[in-house]
Amino acid sequence: MTPNLLLLGGTTEATALARALAEAGIRGTVSFAGRVARPVRQPLPQRVGGFGGIDGLVRYLQAKQITHLVDATHPFAAQMSANAVAACTTLGVPHLALTRPAWQRQIGDNWINVPDIAGAAAALNRPRANVMLAVGRMHLAEFAPNPQHRYLLRLVDPPDAPLPLPETEVIVARGPFSEADDLALMQTHEIQVVVSKNAGGIGAYSKIAASRTLGLPVIMISRPSLPARQEVGTVDQVFDWLSHASADRGV
Ligand code: 3Y8
Ligand code: NAP
């Protein structure tokens, strides 16, 4: 059976896997939600947009005769990951997650661990500070209850609507970012506290390392819980899995 993969993308690891698959001549499609204006060009054909829930994904897998699904989405893309497990279980399509371990606190880190975005907002119930809010665009409204701060926002695209915070400075940039750049950015803006998702990987770690260097507290948001599934951490492990897994649909 010739593999025909669906790769749920949106991370550095997904892009690296897409490149390896293309080089190996393995057929696949990279999928994006369509959250940003121009997703980075992929070395495989790509599709943009939701599937329409679990049922929509089931129909897509059937219509495109997908033989394997690799979920390489960001650890905070919990809904997509849950839908992928459900759809693959329904159809018996082999499913694998390519993920990266959560960051671990190191000597010198000053982390305030919070369970979710709401917890991060609550941790900002404190006197005015210069806050680097590097959690993207989608959840900014949850920080509106603390308008007293001066916020430095980093967004992939320029905001297309008024921001829900009165005092903001917007940096339009797409990672991966460097520690030197983040150090300079945080010093220039006299940042006093950083808010971050525990994304893992290398693409967003620069602000964590820079915070350690500057001795700044980081409000660190734990990952949402994900369904039980098979997970690997490297592209090679995906290839090993591909050589053994087979759709048990008898085709
Ligand atoms: C659309 C696809 C690659 C992938 C690169 C990684 C690294 C750079 C760091 C900060 C944190 C943040 C954000 C972030 C990083 C990588 C990776 C990663 C964080 C792109 C991409 C898409 C998105 C969606 C976007 C979210 C936002 C989150 C910005 C492509 C660039 C903050 C997550 O404006 C919006 O609606 C943005 C939405 C989901 C979180 C949010 O809530 O706003 N990612 N990011 C994907 C799609 O449509 O399916 O354009 O390349 C991918 C990457 N973003 O190939 O090199 O692997 O994590 N992405 C976080 O970690 O907190 C930035 O600024 O320090
Ligand atoms: P989410 O909340 O888990 O998903 C919400 C809905 O968006 C899904 O049910 C699905 O819609 C659609 N969707 C999500 N990822 C998709 C994909 N790769 N291809 C097609 N549809 C997708 O997802 P999210 O947190 O908004 O993340 C969206 C994308 O941004 C993902 O590709 C993720 O890897 C990337 N990303 C997210 C973050 C983050 O912080 N959340 C960080 C970096 C990159 P339907 O139900 O209609 O199918």
GROMACS .gro file of C-alpha atoms and ligand atoms in nm:
model
  364
    1MET     CA    1   0.000   0.000   0.000
    2THR     CA    2   0.158   0.329  -0.110
    3PRO     CA    3   0.148   0.573   0.181
    4ASN     CA    4  -0.064   0.885   0.143
    5LEU     CA    5  -0.016   1.095   0.458
    6LEU     CA    6  -0.207   1.376   0.618
    7LEU     CA    7   0.036   1.588   0.820
    8LEU     CA    8  -0.132   1.830   1.063
    9GLY     CA    9   0.123   2.111   1.067
   10GLY     CA   10   0.195   2.451   1.213
   11THR     CA   11   0.519   2.378   1.399
   12THR     CA   12   0.891   2.371   1.330
   13GLU     CA   13   0.887   1.994   1.366
   14ALA     CA   14   0.603   1.961   1.115
   15THR     CA   15   0.800   2.158   0.859
   16ALA     CA   16   1.110   1.944   0.916
   17LEU     CA   17   0.902   1.626   0.872
   18ALA     CA   18   0.742   1.762   0.553
   19ARG     CA   19   1.089   1.824   0.411
   20ALA     CA   20   1.207   1.471   0.498
   21LEU     CA   21   0.893   1.314   0.348
   22ALA     CA   22   0.935   1.514   0.025
   23GLU     CA   23   1.301   1.412   0.001
   24ALA     CA   24   1.203   1.048   0.052
   25GLY     CA   25   0.940   1.077  -0.221
   26ILE     CA   26   0.658   0.992   0.020
   27ARG     CA   27   0.318   1.133  -0.074
   28GLY     CA   28   0.157   1.363   0.180
   29THR     CA   29  -0.038   1.681   0.238
   30VAL     CA   30   0.041   1.942   0.505
   31SER     CA   31  -0.264   2.092   0.668
   32PHE     CA   32  -0.300   2.438   0.826
   33ALA     CA   33  -0.597   2.587   1.007
   34GLY     CA   34  -0.558   2.919   0.825
   35ARG     CA   35  -0.475   3.117   1.139
   36VAL     CA   36  -0.225   3.342   0.968
   37ALA     CA   37  -0.219   3.522   0.635
   38ARG     CA   38   0.069   3.333   0.477
   39PRO     CA   39   0.165   3.000   0.631
   40VAL     CA   40   0.528   2.921   0.558
   41ARG     CA   41   0.569   2.746   0.222
   42GLN     CA   42   0.590   2.370   0.267
   43PRO     CA   43   0.792   2.118   0.060
   44LEU     CA   44   0.472   1.913   0.021
   45PRO     CA   45   0.130   2.010  -0.113
   46GLN     CA   46  -0.070   2.193   0.153
   47ARG     CA   47  -0.432   2.262   0.241
   48VAL     CA   48  -0.563   2.548   0.455
   49GLY     CA   49  -0.879   2.560   0.667
   50GLY     CA   50  -1.073   2.352   0.919
   51PHE     CA   51  -1.214   2.013   0.823
   52GLY     CA   52  -1.552   2.070   0.990
   53GLY     CA   53  -1.506   1.885   1.318
   54ILE     CA   54  -1.455   1.510   1.359
   55ASP     CA   55  -1.710   1.420   1.090
   56GLY     CA   56  -1.549   1.659   0.844
   57LEU     CA   57  -1.210   1.504   0.912
   58VAL     CA   58  -1.353   1.151   0.870
   59ARG     CA   59  -1.495   1.254   0.533
   60TYR     CA   60  -1.164   1.412   0.432
   61LEU     CA   61  -0.965   1.099   0.527
   62GLN     CA   62  -1.203   0.883   0.324
   63ALA     CA   63  -1.228   1.114   0.022
   64LYS     CA   64  -0.849   1.156  -0.002
   65GLN     CA   65  -0.781   0.789   0.083
   66ILE     CA   66  -0.538   0.894   0.355
   67THR     CA   67  -0.340   0.591   0.476
   68HIS     CA   68  -0.165   0.751   0.779
   69LEU     CA   69  -0.219   1.064   0.988
   70VAL     CA   70   0.072   1.238   1.164
   71ASP     CA   71  -0.036   1.507   1.411
   72ALA     CA   72   0.254   1.752   1.439
   73THR     CA   73   0.042   2.042   1.563
   74HIS     CA   74   0.145   2.269   1.848
   75PRO     CA   75   0.082   2.122   2.198
   76PHE     CA   76  -0.183   2.389   2.257
   77ALA     CA   77  -0.383   2.282   1.950
   78ALA     CA   78  -0.579   2.047   2.176
   79GLN     CA   79  -0.905   2.047   1.981
   80MET     CA   80  -0.736   1.950   1.656
   81SER     CA   81  -0.542   1.674   1.829
   82ALA     CA   82  -0.854   1.535   1.996
   83ASN     CA   83  -1.041   1.537   1.663
   84ALA     CA   84  -0.754   1.359   1.490
   85VAL     CA   85  -0.752   1.074   1.742
   86ALA     CA   86  -1.131   1.039   1.721
   87ALA     CA   87  -1.142   1.038   1.339
   88CYS     CA   88  -0.856   0.789   1.302
   89THR     CA   89  -1.012   0.558   1.563
   90THR     CA   90  -1.342   0.568   1.373
   91LEU     CA   91  -1.178   0.466   1.045
   92GLY     CA   92  -0.891   0.255   1.175
   93VAL     CA   93  -0.638   0.490   1.010
   94PRO     CA   94  -0.294   0.465   1.176
   95HIS     CA   95  -0.232   0.777   1.385
   96LEU     CA   96   0.092   0.912   1.531
   97ALA     CA   97   0.178   1.238   1.708
   98LEU     CA   98   0.511   1.409   1.647
   99THR     CA   99   0.555   1.628   1.950
  100ARG     CA  100   0.823   1.789   2.161
  101PRO     CA  101   0.875   1.769   2.537
  102ALA     CA  102   0.761   2.054   2.759
  103TRP     CA  103   1.034   2.292   2.871
  104GLN     CA  104   1.171   2.214   3.216
  105ARG     CA  105   1.266   2.485   3.463
  106GLN     CA  106   1.643   2.532   3.484
  107ILE     CA  107   1.867   2.685   3.754
  108GLY     CA  108   1.805   3.056   3.752
  109ASP     CA  109   1.454   3.031   3.606
  110ASN     CA  110   1.186   3.219   3.797
  111TRP     CA  111   0.864   3.055   3.673
  112ILE     CA  112   0.516   3.115   3.805
  113ASN     CA  113   0.336   2.800   3.683
  114VAL     CA  114  -0.032   2.849   3.594
  115PRO     CA  115  -0.270   2.581   3.461
  116ASP     CA  116  -0.414   2.771   3.162
  117ILE     CA  117  -0.457   3.110   2.992
  118ALA     CA  118  -0.715   3.221   3.252
  119GLY     CA  119  -0.461   3.140   3.523
  120ALA     CA  120  -0.204   3.355   3.346
  121ALA     CA  121  -0.449   3.646   3.334
  122ALA     CA  122  -0.522   3.603   3.705
  123ALA     CA  123  -0.149   3.607   3.782
  124LEU     CA  124  -0.143   3.958   3.631
  125ASN     CA  125  -0.374   4.093   3.905
  126ARG     CA  126  -0.085   4.302   4.032
  127PRO     CA  127   0.031   4.665   4.012
  128ARG     CA  128   0.125   4.812   3.674
  129ALA     CA  129   0.420   4.652   3.501
  130ASN     CA  130   0.579   4.622   3.156
  131VAL     CA  131   0.450   4.282   3.042
  132MET     CA  132   0.572   4.084   2.740
  133LEU     CA  133   0.262   3.895   2.632
  134ALA     CA  134   0.399   3.643   2.380
  135VAL     CA  135   0.105   3.408   2.349
  136GLY     CA  136  -0.013   3.520   2.007
  137ARG     CA  137  -0.339   3.686   1.905
  138MET     CA  138  -0.618   3.438   1.972
  139HIS     CA  139  -0.644   3.476   2.349
  140LEU     CA  140  -0.561   3.845   2.404
  141ALA     CA  141  -0.916   3.925   2.518
  142GLU     CA  142  -0.862   3.703   2.826
  143PHE     CA  143  -0.607   3.956   2.951
  144ALA     CA  144  -0.847   4.252   2.926
  145PRO     CA  145  -0.928   4.240   3.303
  146ASN     CA  146  -0.579   4.381   3.368
  147PRO     CA  147  -0.562   4.703   3.162
  148GLN     CA  148  -0.321   4.864   3.409
  149HIS     CA  149  -0.015   4.710   3.242
  150ARG     CA  150   0.191   4.823   2.946
  151TYR     CA  151   0.186   4.521   2.710
  152LEU     CA  152   0.444   4.424   2.450
  153LEU     CA  153   0.263   4.194   2.205
  154ARG     CA  154   0.426   3.974   1.941
  155LEU     CA  155   0.190   3.879   1.660
  156VAL     CA  156   0.236   3.688   1.337
  157ASP     CA  157   0.018   3.931   1.141
  158PRO     CA  158  -0.060   4.301   1.198
  159PRO     CA  159  -0.378   4.326   1.408
  160ASP     CA  160  -0.687   4.360   1.186
  161ALA     CA  161  -0.912   4.480   1.469
  162PRO     CA  162  -0.876   4.707   1.773
  163LEU     CA  163  -0.679   4.531   2.046
  164PRO     CA  164  -0.861   4.448   2.374
  165LEU     CA  165  -0.585   4.615   2.580
  166PRO     CA  166  -0.548   4.994   2.616
  167GLU     CA  167  -0.171   5.027   2.630
  168THR     CA  168   0.015   4.803   2.383
  169GLU     CA  169   0.325   4.797   2.169
  170VAL     CA  170   0.294   4.545   1.882
  171ILE     CA  171   0.585   4.357   1.726
  172VAL     CA  172   0.484   4.177   1.406
  173ALA     CA  173   0.716   3.877   1.377
  174ARG     CA  174   0.705   3.506   1.304
  175GLY     CA  175   0.944   3.279   1.491
  176PRO     CA  176   1.171   3.097   1.536
  177PHE     CA  177   1.330   3.374   1.745
  178SER     CA  178   1.685   3.415   1.878
  179GLU     CA  179   1.787   3.468   2.241
  180ALA     CA  180   2.001   3.769   2.149
  181ASP     CA  181   1.710   3.937   1.972
  182ASP     CA  182   1.470   3.863   2.255
  183LEU     CA  183   1.722   3.989   2.512
  184ALA     CA  184   1.755   4.318   2.322
  185LEU     CA  185   1.378   4.342   2.274
  186MET     CA  186   1.309   4.289   2.645
  187GLN     CA  187   1.577   4.536   2.753
  188THR     CA  188   1.458   4.801   2.507
  189HIS     CA  189   1.104   4.771   2.640
  190GLU     CA  190   1.217   4.739   3.004
  191ILE     CA  191   1.010   4.422   3.038
  192GLN     CA  192   0.941   4.320   3.400
  193VAL     CA  193   0.739   3.999   3.347
  194VAL     CA  194   0.690   3.757   3.057
  195VAL     CA  195   0.381   3.545   2.981
  196SER     CA  196   0.445   3.225   2.783
  197LYS     CA  197   0.283   2.897   2.687
  198ASN     CA  198   0.495   2.593   2.761
  199ALA     CA  199   0.524   2.532   2.388
  200GLY     CA  200   0.840   2.323   2.401
  201GLY     CA  201   1.070   2.310   2.104
  202ILE     CA  202   1.321   2.571   2.003
  203GLY     CA  203   1.111   2.824   1.813
  204ALA     CA  204   0.982   3.014   2.115
  205TYR     CA  205   1.236   2.926   2.384
  206SER     CA  206   1.442   3.240   2.323
  207LYS     CA  207   1.221   3.452   2.552
  208ILE     CA  208   1.257   3.195   2.832
  209ALA     CA  209   1.637   3.197   2.810
  210ALA     CA  210   1.640   3.578   2.787
  211SER     CA  211   1.416   3.599   3.096
  212ARG     CA  212   1.663   3.380   3.287
  213THR     CA  213   1.953   3.603   3.183
  214LEU     CA  214   1.763   3.914   3.294
  215GLY     CA  215   1.630   3.750   3.612
  216LEU     CA  216   1.271   3.815   3.508
  217PRO     CA  217   0.969   3.614   3.627
  218VAL     CA  218   0.791   3.406   3.361
  219ILE     CA  219   0.422   3.325   3.397
  220MET     CA  220   0.438   2.978   3.240
  221ILE     CA  221   0.114   2.829   3.107
  222SER     CA  222   0.091   2.450   3.132
  223ARG     CA  223  -0.020   2.253   2.830
  224PRO     CA  224  -0.382   2.147   2.789
  225SER     CA  225  -0.448   1.776   2.837
  226LEU     CA  226  -0.444   1.571   2.517
  227PRO     CA  227  -0.608   1.234   2.446
  228ALA     CA  228  -0.403   0.915   2.489
  229ARG     CA  229  -0.214   0.849   2.167
  230GLN     CA  230   0.116   0.717   2.033
  231GLU     CA  231   0.378   0.996   2.041
  232VAL     CA  232   0.734   1.027   1.904
  233GLY     CA  233   0.985   1.309   1.920
  234THR     CA  234   1.191   1.275   1.603
  235VAL     CA  235   1.148   1.255   1.226
  236ASP     CA  236   1.339   0.923   1.221
  237GLN     CA  237   1.088   0.772   1.462
  238VAL     CA  238   0.807   0.879   1.227
  239PHE     CA  239   0.981   0.699   0.940
  240ASP     CA  240   1.024   0.385   1.154
  241TRP     CA  241   0.653   0.398   1.235
  242LEU     CA  242   0.562   0.449   0.869
  243SER     CA  243   0.755   0.136   0.769
  244HIS     CA  244   0.558  -0.075   1.021
  245ALA     CA  245   0.215   0.086   1.049
  246SER     CA  246  -0.046  -0.011   0.792
  247ALA     CA  247  -0.407   0.089   0.759
  248ASP     CA  248  -0.604  -0.210   0.887
  249ARG     CA  249  -0.884  -0.140   0.643
  250GLY     CA  250  -0.767  -0.431   0.436
  251VAL     CA  251  -0.672  -0.213   0.138
  2523Y8     C1  252  -0.052   2.905   1.138
  2523Y8     C2  253   0.244   2.849   1.044
  2523Y8     C3  254   0.762   2.660   1.113
  2523Y8     C4  255   0.665   2.675   1.227
  2523Y8     C5  256   0.703   2.790   1.317
  2523Y8     C6  257   0.695   2.631   1.693
  2523Y8     C7  258   0.767   2.756   1.645
  2523Y8     C8  259   0.766   2.971   1.525
  2523Y8     C9  260   0.686   3.015   1.826
  2523Y8    C10  261   0.643   3.408   2.078
  2523Y8    C11  262   0.564   3.284   2.065
  2523Y8    C12  263   0.276   3.142   1.941
  2523Y8    C13  264   0.224   3.141   1.795
  2523Y8    C14  265   0.442   3.061   1.792
  2523Y8    C15  266   0.555   2.995   1.751
  2523Y8    C16  267   0.678   2.853   1.566
  2523Y8    C17  268   0.614   2.789   1.443
  2523Y8    C18  269   0.552   2.899   1.640
  2523Y8    C19  270   0.431   3.139   1.921
  2523Y8    C20  271   0.300   2.966   1.277
  2523Y8    C21  272   0.204   2.918   1.170
  2523Y8    C22  273   0.075   2.935   1.214
  2523Y8    C23  274   0.082   2.982   1.347
  2523Y8    C24  275  -0.038   3.006   1.431
  2523Y8    C25  276  -0.003   3.084   1.554
  2523Y8    C26  277  -0.119   3.108   1.651
  2523Y8    C27  278  -0.039   3.156   1.777
  2523Y8    C28  279   0.088   3.073   1.771
  2523Y8    C29  280   0.226   3.280   1.731
  2523Y8    C30  281   0.332   2.933   0.959
  2523Y8    C31  282   0.382   3.086   1.238
  2523Y8    C32  283   0.233   3.267   2.015
  2523Y8    C33  284   0.236   3.016   2.018
  2523Y8     O1  285  -0.245   3.536   1.468
  2523Y8    C34  286  -0.281   3.421   1.499
  2523Y8     O2  287  -0.400   3.379   1.490
  2523Y8    C35  288  -0.176   3.325   1.549
  2523Y8    C36  289  -0.219   3.208   1.600
  2523Y8    C37  290  -0.200   2.982   1.677
  2523Y8    C38  291  -0.110   3.133   1.910
  2523Y8    C39  292  -0.225   3.225   1.938
  2523Y8     O3  293  -0.303   3.186   2.026
  2523Y8     O4  294  -0.232   3.333   1.873
  2523Y8     N1  295   0.091   3.013   1.637
  2523Y8     N2  296   0.209   3.002   1.386
  2523Y8    C40  297  -0.086   2.758   1.159
  2523Y8    C41  298  -0.217   2.720   1.094
  2523Y8     O5  299  -0.286   2.805   1.035
  2523Y8     O6  300  -0.249   2.599   1.102
  2523Y8     O7  301   0.282   3.037   0.913
  2523Y8     O8  302   0.448   2.896   0.950
  2523Y8    C42  303   0.391   2.849   1.315
  2523Y8    C43  304   0.485   2.866   1.428
  2523Y8     N3  305   0.463   2.940   1.533
  2523Y8     O9  306   0.721   2.597   1.014
  2523Y8    O10  307   0.875   2.709   1.124
  2523Y8    O11  308   0.717   2.527   1.632
  2523Y8    O12  309   0.619   2.641   1.792
  2523Y8     N4  310   0.326   3.062   1.727
  2523Y8    C44  311   0.315   2.995   2.149
  2523Y8    O13  312   0.407   2.913   2.148
  2523Y8    O14  313   0.279   3.063   2.244
  2523Y8    C45  314   0.506   3.274   1.926
  2523Y8    O15  315   0.612   3.522   2.017
  2523Y8    O16  316   0.747   3.419   2.158
  253NAP     P1  317  -0.722   2.413   1.793
  253NAP     O1  318  -0.778   2.516   1.882
  253NAP     O2  319  -0.678   2.282   1.849
  253NAP     O3  320  -0.823   2.379   1.672
  253NAP     C1  321  -0.945   2.448   1.653
  253NAP     C2  322  -0.996   2.410   1.514
  253NAP     O4  323  -0.908   2.468   1.417
  253NAP     C3  324  -0.990   2.260   1.485
  253NAP     O5  325  -1.099   2.192   1.541
  253NAP     C4  326  -0.987   2.259   1.333
  253NAP     O6  327  -1.114   2.298   1.280
  253NAP     C5  328  -0.895   2.376   1.306
  253NAP     N1  329  -0.753   2.335   1.295
  253NAP     C6  330  -0.657   2.344   1.390
  253NAP     N2  331  -0.537   2.304   1.341
  253NAP     C7  332  -0.561   2.268   1.211
  253NAP     C8  333  -0.477   2.217   1.108
  253NAP     N3  334  -0.345   2.199   1.127
  253NAP     N4  335  -0.536   2.188   0.987
  253NAP     C9  336  -0.669   2.208   0.968
  253NAP     N5  337  -0.753   2.259   1.062
  253NAP    C10  338  -0.697   2.287   1.181
  253NAP     O7  339  -0.599   2.474   1.708
  253NAP     P2  340  -0.516   2.611   1.734
  253NAP     O8  341  -0.455   2.609   1.870
  253NAP     O9  342  -0.603   2.724   1.690
  253NAP    O10  343  -0.397   2.592   1.628
  253NAP    C11  344  -0.422   2.616   1.493
  253NAP    C12  345  -0.295   2.592   1.414
  253NAP    O11  346  -0.192   2.678   1.462
  253NAP    C13  347  -0.243   2.450   1.422
  253NAP    O12  348  -0.188   2.417   1.294
  253NAP    C14  349  -0.130   2.459   1.521
  253NAP    O13  350  -0.029   2.362   1.499
  253NAP    C15  351  -0.079   2.598   1.494
  253NAP     N6  352  -0.014   2.657   1.611
  253NAP    C16  353  -0.089   2.678   1.722
  253NAP    C17  354  -0.025   2.734   1.834
  253NAP    C18  355  -0.102   2.762   1.959
  253NAP    O14  356  -0.045   2.828   2.046
  253NAP     N7  357  -0.224   2.716   1.970
  253NAP    C19  358   0.113   2.765   1.827
  253NAP    C20  359   0.185   2.741   1.709
  253NAP    C21  360   0.121   2.687   1.600
  253NAP     P3  361  -1.227   2.189   1.235
  253NAP    O15  362  -1.287   2.142   1.364
  253NAP    O16  363  -1.320   2.269   1.149
  253NAP    O17  364  -1.157   2.080   1.163
   0.00000   0.00000   0.00000
